[in-house]
Structure formats: C-alpha cells, structure tokens
Amino acid sequence: MAWSPDSTLVASVGQDQTVRIWDARAGTTIRELKAGPGQLWGSVDLAVFSPDGTRLLTVHQDNNNRVWDAQTGALLETKPGRHGVASAAFSNDSSVYWIGRHVIASPTPDSPCRVRADDLSPDGKLLAVPGGRRPELRDSKTNEEVKPVYGHFG
C-alpha cells in the first residue's frame, strides 16, 4: 500500500491483478488499474507514489514495472523488472524510480529511500497496512483502525 504525498489517496495492490486507488478520507475506491484485454500481470506486488504525486509506480509478478498517471489512471510506461521486489522508491524530484537497488531510469544525485509494504502517510497521522482479508488504515499513534477499507483481497 502507498500514500499519495498529500495524504488524500491510498493505492492498494493484490493478487487479483488490479491496483486500486482509494479516497483516504472516505474509504472508497476512485480508480482501478487493470491489465488490458489478453494481458496477464499476475499479482501486483508493490505500489509507490512519486513525491510530486503525479505518478504511481507498480511492480508486478510478470516481471514488469509500470508507471501510471496518478490522476487519470493512464499507463505512461512499462519497463522490464524482476520478480520478488520488496521495495521501490522515486527520487525526490520524481524523475527516477528504483526497484530494490536497481536504477531503471536516468540517475540523479538523489538517494533512494526505503519503502515498506506498509506505509506511513506523509503527514505522519495514518498508517496503511496490507491485510490478509483487506487493507487497513490505522492511527499511527494508537494503531487503532481509523476507516475500514473493503473490496481488495490480497
């Protein structure tokens, strides 16, 4: 799961070959990103928003990485990747992204940051946690669930 930089969106990924973008305040799905006709992605392992919030990077079990327009859901690029990635990050200026330790775009002086499967919102108030039955949005101080999120198993 991943937070948008302004804490208004959460992206969840799962075994159903979809990426869902949620309104974090309402707990509702606003967009689903799916494989096109005849495509088979396998599970989606990871999602990361760019620091400027304009793009969403997703890592898939078909060994491809995809970059999406975070506002429209348009697929911007697909690049070969590798299976079993546990972390990914964009550079601070959003021009480069990392998959594990492998740079797959033009390098900049920025250092990659570590991104975990669970992710703290940029304002530090909420934690998005992948769950066995559904994702959860939790208060970062009390660890209590804030808003139930339904509809994405995996």
Coordinates of N, CA and C in Angstrom, one line a residue:
M1 N 0.9 -1.2 0.0 CA 0.0 0.0 0.0 C 0.9 1.2 0.0
A2 N 0.4 2.3 -0.6 CA 1.2 3.5 -0.6 C 0.3 4.8 -0.5
W3 N 0.8 5.8 0.2 CA 0.1 7.1 0.3 C 0.5 8.0 -0.7
S4 N -0.4 8.9 -1.2 CA 0.0 10.0 -2.0 C 0.6 11.0 -1.1
P5 N 1.5 11.9 -1.7 CA 2.2 12.9 -0.8 C 1.3 13.8 0.0
D6 N 0.1 14.1 -0.6 CA -0.8 15.0 0.2 C -1.8 14.2 1.1
S7 N -1.6 12.9 1.3 CA -2.4 12.1 2.2 C -3.8 11.9 1.8
T8 N -4.2 12.3 0.6 CA -5.6 12.2 0.2 C -5.9 10.8 -0.5
L9 N -4.9 10.1 -1.0 CA -5.1 8.9 -1.8 C -4.3 7.8 -1.2
V10 N -4.8 6.6 -1.3 CA -4.0 5.4 -0.9 C -4.1 4.4 -2.1
A11 N -3.0 3.8 -2.5 CA -3.0 2.8 -3.5 C -2.9 1.4 -2.9
S12 N -3.7 0.5 -3.2 CA -3.5 -0.9 -2.7 C -3.3 -1.8 -3.9
V13 N -2.6 -2.9 -3.7 CA -2.3 -3.9 -4.7 C -2.7 -5.3 -4.2
G14 N -2.9 -6.2 -5.2 CA -3.3 -7.5 -4.7 C -3.1 -8.6 -5.7
Q15 N -3.6 -9.8 -5.4 CA -3.4 -11.0 -6.2 C -4.5 -11.0 -7.3
D16 N -5.4 -10.1 -7.3 CA -6.4 -10.0 -8.4 C -6.0 -9.3 -9.6
Q17 N -4.7 -9.0 -9.7 CA -4.1 -8.3 -10.9 C -4.7 -6.8 -11.0
T18 N -5.1 -6.2 -9.9 CA -5.5 -4.8 -10.0 C -4.8 -4.0 -9.0
V19 N -4.7 -2.7 -9.3 CA -4.3 -1.7 -8.4 C -5.5 -0.8 -8.2
R20 N -5.8 -0.6 -6.9 CA -6.9 0.3 -6.6 C -6.4 1.6 -5.9
I21 N -7.0 2.7 -6.4 CA -6.7 4.0 -5.7 C -7.9 4.4 -4.9
W22 N -7.7 4.7 -3.7 CA -8.7 5.0 -2.7 C -8.7 6.4 -2.3
D23 N -9.9 7.0 -2.0 CA -10.0 8.2 -1.3 C -9.8 7.9 0.2
A24 N -8.7 8.4 0.7 CA -8.3 8.0 2.1 C -9.3 8.6 3.1
R25 N -10.0 9.7 2.9 CA -10.9 10.2 3.8 C -12.2 9.5 3.8
A26 N -12.7 9.1 2.6 CA -14.0 8.4 2.5 C -13.9 6.9 2.6
G27 N -12.7 6.4 2.3 CA -12.5 4.9 2.3 C -13.2 4.3 1.1
T28 N -13.3 5.0 0.0 CA -13.9 4.5 -1.2 C -12.9 4.4 -2.4
T29 N -13.2 3.4 -3.3 CA -12.3 3.3 -4.4 C -12.7 4.4 -5.4
I30 N -11.7 5.1 -6.0 CA -12.0 6.1 -7.0 C -11.5 5.7 -8.4
R31 N -10.5 4.7 -8.4 CA -10.0 4.2 -9.7 C -9.4 2.8 -9.5
E32 N -9.6 2.0 -10.6 CA -9.0 0.7 -10.6 C -8.1 0.6 -11.9
L33 N -6.9 0.2 -11.7 CA -6.0 0.0 -12.8 C -5.8 -1.5 -13.0
K34 N -6.2 -2.0 -14.3 CA -6.2 -3.4 -14.6 C -5.4 -3.7 -15.8
A35 N -5.1 -5.0 -16.0 CA -4.4 -5.5 -17.2 C -5.4 -5.3 -18.4
G36 N -4.9 -5.0 -19.5 CA -5.7 -4.9 -20.7 C -6.2 -6.2 -21.2
P37 N -7.0 -6.2 -22.2 CA -7.5 -7.5 -22.8 C -6.4 -8.4 -23.3
G38 N -6.4 -9.6 -22.9 CA -5.4 -10.6 -23.3 C -4.1 -10.5 -22.5
Q39 N -4.0 -9.5 -21.6 CA -2.7 -9.4 -20.8 C -2.9 -10.2 -19.5
L40 N -1.8 -10.7 -19.0 CA -1.8 -11.4 -17.7 C -0.6 -10.8 -16.9
W41 N -0.9 -10.1 -15.8 CA 0.1 -9.5 -15.0 C 0.6 -10.4 -13.9
G42 N -0.3 -11.3 -13.4 CA 0.0 -12.0 -12.2 C -0.3 -11.0 -11.0
S43 N 0.0 -11.3 -9.8 CA -0.2 -10.5 -8.7 C 0.6 -9.2 -8.9
V44 N 0.0 -8.1 -8.3 CA 0.7 -6.8 -8.2 C 1.4 -6.8 -6.8
D45 N 2.7 -6.6 -6.8 CA 3.4 -6.7 -5.5 C 3.5 -5.4 -4.7
L46 N 3.6 -4.3 -5.4 CA 4.0 -3.1 -4.7 C 3.5 -1.9 -5.5
A47 N 3.2 -0.8 -4.8 CA 2.9 0.5 -5.4 C 3.6 1.6 -4.6
V48 N 4.0 2.6 -5.4 CA 4.7 3.8 -4.7 C 4.3 5.0 -5.5
F49 N 3.8 6.1 -4.8 CA 3.5 7.4 -5.4 C 4.8 8.1 -5.6
S50 N 4.9 8.9 -6.6 CA 6.1 9.9 -6.8 C 5.9 11.0 -5.7
P51 N 7.0 11.6 -5.3 CA 6.9 12.7 -4.3 C 6.1 13.9 -4.8
D52 N 6.0 14.1 -6.1 CA 5.1 15.2 -6.5 C 3.6 14.7 -6.7
G53 N 3.4 13.5 -6.5 CA 2.0 12.9 -6.5 C 1.4 12.7 -7.9
T54 N 2.2 13.0 -9.0 CA 1.7 12.9 -10.3 C 1.7 11.5 -10.9
R55 N 2.6 10.6 -10.4 CA 2.8 9.3 -10.9 C 2.7 8.2 -9.8
L56 N 2.3 7.0 -10.3 CA 2.3 5.8 -9.4 C 3.0 4.7 -10.1
L57 N 4.0 4.2 -9.4 CA 4.8 3.1 -9.8 C 4.3 1.8 -9.3
T58 N 4.1 0.8 -10.1 CA 3.6 -0.5 -9.6 C 4.6 -1.6 -10.1
V59 N 4.8 -2.6 -9.2 CA 5.7 -3.7 -9.5 C 4.8 -5.0 -9.6
H60 N 5.0 -5.7 -10.7 CA 4.1 -6.9 -11.0 C 4.9 -8.2 -11.1
Q61 N 4.2 -9.3 -10.8 CA 4.8 -10.6 -10.9 C 5.1 -11.1 -12.3
D62 N 4.6 -10.3 -13.3 CA 5.0 -10.7 -14.7 C 6.4 -10.1 -15.0
N63 N 7.1 -9.6 -14.0 CA 8.4 -9.1 -14.1 C 8.5 -7.8 -14.8
N64 N 7.4 -7.0 -14.8 CA 7.4 -5.7 -15.4 C 7.0 -4.7 -14.3
N65 N 7.5 -3.4 -14.5 CA 7.2 -2.3 -13.7 C 6.4 -1.3 -14.5
R66 N 5.3 -0.8 -14.0 CA 4.5 0.1 -14.7 C 4.4 1.5 -14.0
V67 N 4.4 2.6 -14.8 CA 4.2 3.9 -14.2 C 2.9 4.4 -14.8
W68 N 2.1 4.9 -13.9 CA 0.8 5.4 -14.2 C 0.7 6.9 -13.9
D69 N -0.2 7.6 -14.6 CA -0.6 8.9 -14.3 C -1.6 8.8 -13.1
A70 N -1.2 9.3 -11.9 CA -1.9 9.1 -10.7 C -3.3 9.7 -10.7
Q71 N -3.5 10.7 -11.5 CA -4.8 11.4 -11.5 C -5.8 10.8 -12.5
T72 N -5.2 10.4 -13.7 CA -6.1 9.8 -14.8 C -6.1 8.3 -14.8
G73 N -5.1 7.7 -14.3 CA -5.0 6.2 -14.4 C -4.4 5.8 -15.7
A74 N -3.9 6.7 -16.6 CA -3.3 6.3 -17.8 C -2.0 5.7 -17.6
L75 N -1.7 4.6 -18.4 CA -0.4 3.9 -18.3 C 0.6 4.7 -19.1
L76 N 1.6 5.2 -18.4 CA 2.6 6.0 -19.0 C 3.8 5.2 -19.6
E77 N 4.2 4.2 -18.9 CA 5.3 3.3 -19.4 C 5.4 2.0 -18.7
T78 N 5.9 1.0 -19.4 CA 6.2 -0.3 -18.9 C 7.6 -0.6 -19.1
K79 N 8.3 -1.1 -18.1 CA 9.7 -1.5 -18.2 C 10.0 -2.8 -17.6
P80 N 10.9 -3.6 -18.2 CA 11.2 -4.9 -17.6 C 11.8 -4.7 -16.2
G81 N 11.4 -5.6 -15.3 CA 11.9 -5.5 -13.9 C 12.4 -6.9 -13.5
R82 N 12.1 -7.2 -12.2 CA 12.5 -8.5 -11.7 C 11.5 -8.9 -10.7
H83 N 11.4 -10.2 -10.4 CA 10.4 -10.8 -9.5 C 10.9 -10.7 -8.1
G84 N 9.9 -10.6 -7.1 CA 10.2 -10.7 -5.7 C 10.8 -9.4 -5.2
V85 N 10.4 -8.3 -5.7 CA 10.9 -6.9 -5.3 C 10.2 -6.6 -3.9
A86 N 11.0 -6.2 -2.9 CA 10.4 -5.8 -1.6 C 10.3 -4.3 -1.4
S87 N 11.0 -3.5 -2.2 CA 11.0 -2.1 -2.0 C 11.1 -1.4 -3.3
A88 N 10.6 -0.2 -3.4 CA 10.8 0.7 -4.5 C 10.6 2.1 -4.1
A89 N 11.2 3.1 -4.8 CA 11.1 4.5 -4.4 C 11.4 5.4 -5.6
F90 N 10.8 6.6 -5.6 CA 11.2 7.6 -6.6 C 12.2 8.5 -6.0
S91 N 13.0 9.2 -6.8 CA 13.9 10.2 -6.4 C 13.0 11.4 -5.9
N92 N 13.7 12.3 -5.1 CA 12.9 13.4 -4.6 C 12.3 14.3 -5.6
D93 N 12.9 14.4 -6.8 CA 12.3 15.2 -7.9 C 11.4 14.4 -8.8
S94 N 11.1 13.2 -8.5 CA 10.2 12.3 -9.2 C 10.6 11.9 -10.6
S95 N 11.9 12.1 -10.9 CA 12.4 11.8 -12.3 C 12.9 10.4 -12.4
V96 N 13.3 9.8 -11.3 CA 13.9 8.4 -11.3 C 13.2 7.6 -10.3
Y97 N 13.0 6.3 -10.7 CA 12.5 5.4 -9.7 C 13.4 4.2 -9.5
W98 N 13.4 3.6 -8.3 CA 14.2 2.4 -8.0 C 13.3 1.2 -7.7
I99 N 13.8 0.1 -8.2 CA 13.2 -1.2 -7.8 C 14.2 -2.0 -7.1
G100 N 14.0 -2.2 -5.8 CA 15.1 -2.8 -5.0 C 16.3 -1.9 -5.0
R101 N 17.4 -2.3 -5.5 CA 18.6 -1.5 -5.6 C 18.9 -1.2 -7.0
H102 N 18.0 -1.5 -7.9 CA 18.3 -1.4 -9.3 C 17.7 -0.1 -9.9
V103 N 18.5 0.8 -10.4 CA 18.0 2.0 -11.0 C 17.6 1.7 -12.5
I104 N 16.3 2.0 -12.8 CA 15.9 1.7 -14.2 C 15.5 2.9 -15.0
A105 N 16.0 4.0 -14.5 CA 15.7 5.3 -15.3 C 17.0 6.1 -15.1
S106 N 17.0 7.3 -15.7 CA 18.2 8.2 -15.6 C 18.6 8.5 -14.2
P107 N 19.8 8.4 -13.8 CA 20.2 8.6 -12.4 C 20.3 10.1 -12.1
T108 N 20.0 10.5 -10.9 CA 20.2 11.8 -10.3 C 21.0 11.7 -9.1
P109 N 21.4 12.8 -8.5 CA 22.2 12.8 -7.2 C 21.3 12.4 -6.0
D110 N 20.0 12.3 -6.2 CA 19.2 12.0 -5.0 C 19.4 10.6 -4.6
S111 N 19.3 10.3 -3.3 CA 19.4 9.0 -2.8 C 18.0 8.3 -2.7
P112 N 18.0 7.0 -3.0 CA 16.7 6.3 -2.8 C 16.3 6.2 -1.4
C113 N 15.0 6.2 -1.1 CA 14.6 5.9 0.3 C 13.9 4.6 0.3
R114 N 13.9 4.0 1.5 CA 13.3 2.6 1.6 C 11.8 2.8 1.8
V115 N 11.1 2.0 1.1 CA 9.6 1.9 1.2 C 9.2 0.5 1.6
R116 N 8.4 0.4 2.6 CA 8.0 -0.9 3.1 C 6.6 -1.2 2.5
A117 N 6.1 -2.4 2.7 CA 4.8 -2.8 2.3 C 3.7 -2.0 3.0
D118 N 4.0 -1.7 4.3 CA 3.1 -0.8 5.0 C 3.7 0.6 4.9
D119 N 2.9 1.6 4.9 CA 3.4 2.9 4.6 C 2.8 4.0 5.4
L120 N 3.6 4.9 6.0 CA 3.1 6.0 6.8 C 2.7 7.1 5.9
S121 N 1.6 7.8 6.1 CA 1.1 8.9 5.3 C 2.1 10.0 5.5
P122 N 2.3 10.9 4.5 CA 3.3 12.0 4.5 C 3.1 12.9 5.7
D123 N 1.8 13.0 6.2 CA 1.6 13.9 7.3 C 1.8 13.2 8.7
G124 N 2.2 11.9 8.6 CA 2.5 11.1 9.8 C 1.3 10.7 10.7
K125 N 0.1 10.9 10.2 CA -1.0 10.6 11.1 C -1.6 9.2 10.9
L126 N -1.5 8.6 9.7 CA -2.1 7.4 9.4 C -1.1 6.4 8.8
L127 N -1.4 5.1 9.1 CA -0.6 4.0 8.5 C -1.5 3.2 7.7
A128 N -1.0 2.9 6.4 CA -1.7 2.0 5.5 C -1.1 0.6 5.7
V129 N -1.8 -0.4 6.0 CA -1.3 -1.7 6.3 C -2.0 -2.7 5.4
P130 N -1.2 -3.5 4.6 CA -1.9 -4.6 3.9 C -2.3 -5.6 4.8
G131 N -3.5 -6.2 4.6 CA -4.1 -7.2 5.4 C -4.4 -8.5 4.7
G132 N -4.6 -9.6 5.4 CA -4.9 -10.8 4.8 C -6.2 -10.8 4.1
R133 N -7.2 -10.1 4.7 CA -8.6 -10.1 4.1 C -8.9 -8.7 3.5
R134 N -8.2 -7.7 3.9 CA -8.5 -6.3 3.4 C -7.4 -5.4 3.9
P135 N -7.1 -4.3 3.1 CA -6.2 -3.3 3.7 C -6.8 -2.6 4.8
E136 N -5.9 -2.0 5.7 CA -6.4 -1.2 6.8 C -5.7 0.1 6.9
L137 N -6.5 1.1 7.3 CA -6.0 2.5 7.6 C -6.0 2.6 9.1
R138 N -4.8 2.8 9.7 CA -4.7 2.8 11.2 C -4.1 4.2 11.7
D139 N -4.5 4.6 12.9 CA -4.0 5.7 13.5 C -2.5 5.4 13.9
S140 N -1.5 6.2 13.5 CA -0.1 5.9 13.7 C 0.3 5.9 15.1
K141 N -0.5 6.6 16.0 CA -0.1 6.7 17.4 C -0.8 5.6 18.2
T142 N -2.0 5.3 17.9 CA -2.7 4.3 18.7 C -2.8 2.9 18.1
N143 N -2.5 2.8 16.8 CA -2.6 1.6 16.0 C -4.0 1.1 15.8
E144 N -5.0 2.0 16.2 CA -6.4 1.6 16.0 C -6.8 1.9 14.6
E145 N -7.7 1.0 14.0 CA -8.2 1.2 12.7 C -9.1 2.4 12.7
V146 N -8.8 3.3 11.7 CA -9.5 4.6 11.5 C -10.7 4.4 10.6
K147 N -10.5 3.8 9.4 CA -11.5 3.7 8.4 C -11.4 2.4 7.8
P148 N -12.5 1.6 7.8 CA -12.4 0.3 7.1 C -12.3 0.5 5.6
V149 N -11.5 -0.4 5.0 CA -11.4 -0.3 3.5 C -11.8 -1.7 3.0
Y150 N -12.8 -1.8 2.2 CA -13.3 -3.0 1.7 C -13.1 -3.2 0.2
G151 N -13.0 -4.4 -0.3 CA -13.1 -4.6 -1.7 C -11.7 -5.0 -2.4
H152 N -10.7 -5.2 -1.6 CA -9.4 -5.6 -2.2 C -8.8 -6.7 -1.4
F153 N -9.0 -7.9 -1.8 CA -8.4 -9.1 -1.1 C -7.0 -9.3 -1.6
G154 N -6.1 -9.6 -0.8 CA -4.8 -9.9 -1.2 C -3.7 -9.3 -0.5

